[in-house]
Short mmCIF file of C-alpha atoms in Angstrom, two decimals:
data_model
loop_
_atom_site.label_atom_id
_atom_site.label_comp_id
_atom_site.label_asym_id
_atom_site.label_seq_id
_atom_site.Cartn_x
_atom_site.Cartn_y
_atom_site.Cartn_z
CA MET A 1 1.69 -5.81 30.76
CA GLY A 2 3.23 -5.87 34.16
CA GLN A 3 0.91 -2.78 35.47
CA ASP A 4 -1.04 -3.34 38.52
CA LEU A 5 -4.02 -0.49 37.40
CA ALA A 6 -7.03 -2.22 36.44
CA VAL A 7 -8.87 0.05 33.31
CA LEU A 8 -12.06 -2.91 33.95
CA ARG A 9 -13.46 -3.61 37.24
CA LEU A 10 -16.52 -5.74 37.48
CA ASP A 11 -18.25 -6.43 40.75
CA SER A 12 -21.16 -8.85 41.44
CA VAL A 13 -22.86 -7.36 38.37
CA THR A 14 -26.05 -9.23 37.81
CA LYS A 15 -27.90 -8.02 33.90
CA THR A 16 -31.40 -9.27 33.19
CA TYR A 17 -33.81 -8.58 31.00
CA SER A 18 -37.60 -8.68 31.22
CA ARG A 19 -39.97 -9.06 28.34
CA SER A 20 -43.90 -8.84 28.16
CA HIS A 21 -46.19 -10.43 25.56
CA LEU A 22 -49.69 -11.04 25.38
CA GLY A 23 -49.63 -10.20 28.67
CA ARG A 24 -47.36 -12.43 29.84
CA SER A 25 -44.02 -11.24 31.37
CA THR A 26 -40.74 -13.62 31.42
CA VAL A 27 -37.55 -12.64 33.17
CA SER A 28 -33.91 -13.97 31.61
CA ARG A 29 -30.70 -13.53 33.07
CA GLY A 30 -27.88 -12.16 30.66
CA VAL A 31 -24.86 -12.30 33.32
CA GLU A 32 -25.42 -12.70 36.89
CA ASP A 33 -22.75 -12.54 40.22
CA LEU A 34 -19.91 -11.60 37.50
CA SER A 35 -16.66 -10.64 38.75
CA LEU A 36 -14.20 -9.43 36.65
CA THR A 37 -10.71 -7.41 36.49
CA VAL A 38 -8.88 -6.91 33.76
CA LYS A 39 -5.54 -4.80 33.69
CA GLU A 40 -3.63 -2.22 32.02
CA GLY A 41 -1.66 -3.63 29.10
CA GLU A 42 -3.75 -7.03 29.03
CA ALA A 43 -4.94 -8.87 26.64
CA PHE A 44 -8.46 -11.02 28.08
CA GLY A 45 -10.94 -13.12 26.08
CA LEU A 46 -13.83 -13.92 27.16
CA LEU A 47 -14.77 -17.65 25.72
CA GLY A 48 -18.08 -19.40 26.13
CA LEU A 49 -20.82 -21.57 24.16
CA ASN A 50 -23.52 -19.20 22.44
CA GLY A 51 -25.51 -17.66 24.99
CA SER A 52 -23.46 -17.76 27.69
CA GLY A 53 -22.84 -13.74 28.24
CA LYS A 54 -20.14 -12.72 25.78
CA THR A 55 -22.30 -9.89 24.41
CA THR A 56 -23.82 -9.10 27.29
CA THR A 57 -20.70 -8.51 29.13
CA LEU A 58 -19.12 -6.23 26.25
CA LYS A 59 -22.32 -3.97 26.04
CA LEU A 60 -22.31 -3.59 30.08
CA VAL A 61 -18.64 -2.87 29.55
CA LEU A 62 -19.30 -0.15 26.05
CA GLY A 63 -22.05 1.54 28.27
CA LEU A 64 -24.74 -0.18 25.68
CA LEU A 65 -26.92 -1.86 28.80
CA LYS A 66 -26.72 -0.59 32.93
CA PRO A 67 -26.33 -2.98 35.45
CA THR A 68 -29.70 -4.60 37.28
CA SER A 69 -27.16 -4.50 40.21
CA GLY A 70 -23.40 -4.99 41.06
CA THR A 71 -20.81 -2.00 40.15
CA LEU A 72 -18.73 -1.43 37.03
CA SER A 73 -16.24 0.40 36.61
CA VAL A 74 -13.94 0.89 32.99
CA LEU A 75 -10.92 3.24 32.97
CA GLY A 76 -11.54 4.66 36.64
CA GLY A 77 -15.13 6.10 35.55
CA ALA A 78 -18.43 5.31 34.43
CA PRO A 79 -18.70 3.25 31.33
CA ASP A 80 -21.40 5.87 29.55
CA SER A 81 -19.21 8.93 30.28
CA PRO A 82 -17.72 10.82 27.76
CA ALA A 83 -14.34 10.36 28.88
CA VAL A 84 -14.38 7.22 28.94
CA LEU A 85 -16.15 6.61 26.05
CA ALA A 86 -13.43 8.50 24.49
CA GLN A 87 -10.84 6.39 25.13
CA LEU A 88 -12.57 2.76 23.99
CA GLY A 89 -12.96 1.66 21.16
CA PHE A 90 -14.81 -1.26 19.51
CA LEU A 91 -14.70 -3.91 16.57
CA PRO A 92 -18.50 -5.61 16.68
CA GLU A 93 -18.37 -8.83 14.93
CA LEU A 94 -19.96 -7.18 11.49
CA PRO A 95 -18.94 -4.42 11.25
CA TYR A 96 -20.43 -1.77 8.67
CA PHE A 97 -19.41 0.80 6.57
CA TYR A 98 -21.32 2.82 3.71
CA SER A 99 -19.95 1.21 0.74
CA PHE A 100 -19.83 4.22 -1.47
CA LEU A 101 -17.20 5.70 0.65
CA THR A 102 -13.14 5.01 1.02
CA PRO A 103 -11.72 3.42 3.37
CA ALA A 104 -9.22 7.04 3.88
CA GLU A 105 -13.38 8.30 3.48
CA SER A 106 -14.87 6.69 6.33
CA LEU A 107 -11.93 7.38 8.81
CA ARG A 108 -12.24 11.05 8.29
CA PHE A 109 -15.90 10.65 9.37
CA TYR A 110 -14.87 8.31 12.32
CA GLY A 111 -11.81 10.67 12.80
CA ARG A 112 -13.59 13.35 13.58
CA LEU A 113 -16.67 11.31 15.84
CA SER A 114 -13.95 10.68 17.94
CA GLY A 115 -12.40 14.36 18.35
CA VAL A 116 -8.97 13.20 16.56
CA PRO A 117 -7.41 17.12 16.23
CA ALA A 118 -7.91 18.24 12.83
CA ASP A 119 -4.27 18.56 12.24
CA GLU A 120 -3.18 15.44 13.37
CA LEU A 121 -6.64 13.51 11.43
CA ILE A 122 -4.63 13.32 8.15
CA GLU A 123 -1.61 11.46 9.60
CA ARG A 124 -2.97 9.58 11.85
CA ILE A 125 -5.37 7.57 8.91
CA ASP A 126 -2.51 7.44 6.90
CA ASP A 127 -0.81 5.50 9.96
CA THR A 128 -3.99 3.92 10.84
CA LEU A 129 -4.51 2.57 7.44
CA ALA A 130 -0.77 1.13 7.27
CA ALA A 131 -0.37 -0.59 10.11
CA VAL A 132 -3.15 -2.77 8.92
CA GLY A 133 -2.61 -3.20 5.82
CA MET A 134 -4.69 -1.10 3.31
CA THR A 135 -2.37 1.57 1.95
CA ALA A 136 -2.64 0.56 -1.32
CA ASP A 137 -6.38 -0.02 -1.17
CA ARG A 138 -6.87 3.77 0.64
CA ASP A 139 -9.17 4.94 -2.11
CA ARG A 140 -11.23 2.69 -3.22
CA LYS A 141 -14.87 2.04 -2.73
CA MET A 142 -15.84 -0.03 0.52
CA GLY A 143 -18.74 -1.53 -1.70
CA GLU A 144 -16.10 -3.51 -3.61
CA PHE A 145 -14.11 -5.01 -0.73
CA SER A 146 -13.98 -8.55 0.58
CA LYS A 147 -14.85 -9.66 4.59
CA GLY A 148 -11.29 -9.62 5.52
CA MET A 149 -10.99 -5.76 3.92
CA VAL A 150 -13.97 -4.55 5.62
CA GLN A 151 -12.57 -6.13 9.22
CA ARG A 152 -9.49 -4.40 8.40
CA VAL A 153 -10.66 -1.17 7.69
CA GLY A 154 -13.31 -2.26 11.00
CA LEU A 155 -10.27 -2.38 13.30
CA ALA A 156 -8.68 0.36 11.91
CA GLN A 157 -11.52 2.83 13.13
CA ALA A 158 -11.03 1.28 16.56
CA VAL A 159 -7.88 2.23 17.08
CA LEU A 160 -7.34 5.91 14.93
CA HIS A 161 -8.11 7.64 18.20
CA LYS A 162 -5.31 6.15 20.29
CA PRO A 163 -7.66 4.24 22.70
CA ARG A 164 -6.44 2.67 26.02
CA LEU A 165 -8.86 -0.29 25.29
CA VAL A 166 -10.06 -2.04 22.59
CA LEU A 167 -13.10 -4.41 22.97
CA LEU A 168 -13.58 -6.79 19.93
CA ASP A 169 -16.41 -9.64 19.22
CA GLU A 170 -15.65 -12.49 17.16
CA PRO A 171 -13.06 -10.31 14.82
CA VAL A 172 -11.53 -13.16 13.19
CA SER A 173 -15.39 -14.70 12.28
CA GLY A 174 -15.58 -15.60 8.50
CA LEU A 175 -11.63 -14.81 7.36
CA ASP A 176 -9.91 -17.08 5.50
CA PRO A 177 -6.61 -18.25 6.88
CA LEU A 178 -4.44 -15.99 5.63
CA ALA A 179 -6.57 -12.96 6.79
CA ILE A 180 -6.73 -14.61 9.92
CA LYS A 181 -2.95 -14.69 10.55
CA GLU A 182 -2.76 -11.22 9.38
CA PHE A 183 -5.44 -9.78 11.86
CA ARG A 184 -4.29 -11.50 14.88
CA ASP A 185 -0.33 -9.64 14.01
CA ASN A 186 -1.94 -6.79 13.82
CA LEU A 187 -3.89 -7.28 17.53
CA LEU A 188 -0.71 -8.84 18.63
CA ALA A 189 1.45 -5.22 17.58
CA LEU A 190 -1.61 -3.45 18.94
CA ASN A 191 -1.39 -5.67 22.48
CA ALA A 192 1.95 -5.13 22.37
CA LYS A 193 2.72 -1.14 22.19
CA GLY A 194 0.51 -1.47 25.57
CA THR A 195 -2.91 -1.13 24.28
CA THR A 196 -5.45 -2.91 26.18
CA LEU A 197 -8.01 -5.87 24.44
CA ILE A 198 -10.82 -7.22 25.51
CA ILE A 199 -11.85 -10.32 22.91
CA SER A 200 -15.03 -12.13 22.78
CA SER A 201 -14.71 -14.88 20.61
CA HIS A 202 -15.69 -18.98 19.42
CA SER A 203 -12.14 -19.61 18.52
CA ILE A 204 -10.33 -21.50 21.07
CA SER A 205 -7.21 -21.55 18.77
CA GLU A 206 -6.99 -17.81 18.10
CA LEU A 207 -7.52 -16.88 22.13
CA GLU A 208 -4.36 -18.79 22.96
CA ARG A 209 -2.43 -17.33 20.58
CA LEU A 210 -4.01 -13.72 21.42
CA CYS A 211 -4.22 -13.64 25.40
CA HIS A 212 -2.87 -13.76 28.73
CA ARG A 213 -5.59 -14.96 30.19
CA VAL A 214 -8.87 -16.02 29.24
CA GLY A 215 -12.20 -16.23 31.00
CA ILE A 216 -14.98 -18.64 30.70
CA LEU A 217 -18.66 -18.09 30.83
CA LYS A 218 -21.08 -20.45 31.64
CA ASP A 219 -25.47 -19.78 31.60
CA GLY A 220 -24.25 -15.62 32.39
CA ARG A 221 -21.92 -16.70 35.08
CA LEU A 222 -17.87 -16.62 34.96
CA VAL A 223 -17.07 -19.95 35.60
CA ARG A 224 -12.78 -19.85 35.21
CA THR A 225 -10.46 -17.81 34.61
CA LEU A 226 -7.10 -19.14 32.92
CA SER A 227 -4.38 -17.85 32.25
CA GLN A 228 -1.23 -18.82 29.45
CA GLN A 229 0.60 -21.46 32.04
CA ASP A 230 -2.24 -23.55 32.67
CA TRP A 231 -3.43 -23.97 29.28
CA ARG A 232 0.02 -24.19 28.18
CA SER A 233 0.94 -26.95 30.88
CA ALA A 234 -2.63 -28.43 29.94
CA GLU A 235 -2.61 -31.91 27.98
CA GLY A 236 -5.20 -30.26 25.06
CA GLY A 237 -4.58 -26.83 26.14
CA LEU A 238 -7.01 -24.53 26.36
CA GLU A 239 -9.57 -26.41 24.48
CA ALA A 240 -9.51 -29.28 26.98
CA LEU A 241 -9.60 -26.91 29.65
CA PHE A 242 -12.32 -25.59 27.82
CA VAL A 243 -14.74 -28.55 27.01
CA GLU A 244 -14.31 -29.75 30.89
CA THR A 245 -15.89 -26.84 32.54
CA VAL A 246 -18.60 -26.35 30.18
CA ARG A 247 -19.66 -29.67 30.74
#
């Protein structure tokens, strides 16, 4: 970390949802007056209860939603611009791949979609599968895989095109302890090479280990931002600070 360049900047962003049913209109809030900056090379965590606005925030950054008000800049541009999207990677909570394809075939497909040069693609696939520990299983059908193995391939597709910013939604959800440790090591290695990470998770212990800072969302608002120093010096760590904040 150490660079001052902001890869993500949200200024007073509000997102509301309008729904109509049987002649009645309702308005609900995704996020409200959200201001946040994430620097180049940082690992930033989003922590909150269900319905706190974590998923809405990720969708705004990915350009899947547009803010109702406020401004949003990702890598210096609009979230939905092709130039910005080419530098983003995303791992959803439940990644899906065609069960009849192998990891190598899946990455070849996603690599072409992401614009990886044809003369680099094979080597890039080999290196990426090695990085996530999937070389030995590269030619097995993905329908045979455990959730942890699918998650590894999900991370591989998210970083194959060497993005500057990777967003991860509940990346260790449902994984066994060994898979969590291996996945965490992959993320730490990725961040150590300079890739900026934004991690949305319920796992407080994982965010403690992975992140430089954590933002706590409550009812769609960013109510507190904490640094490693804050939770390492607090009795009870990040968990105690989180409970104190959301209560």
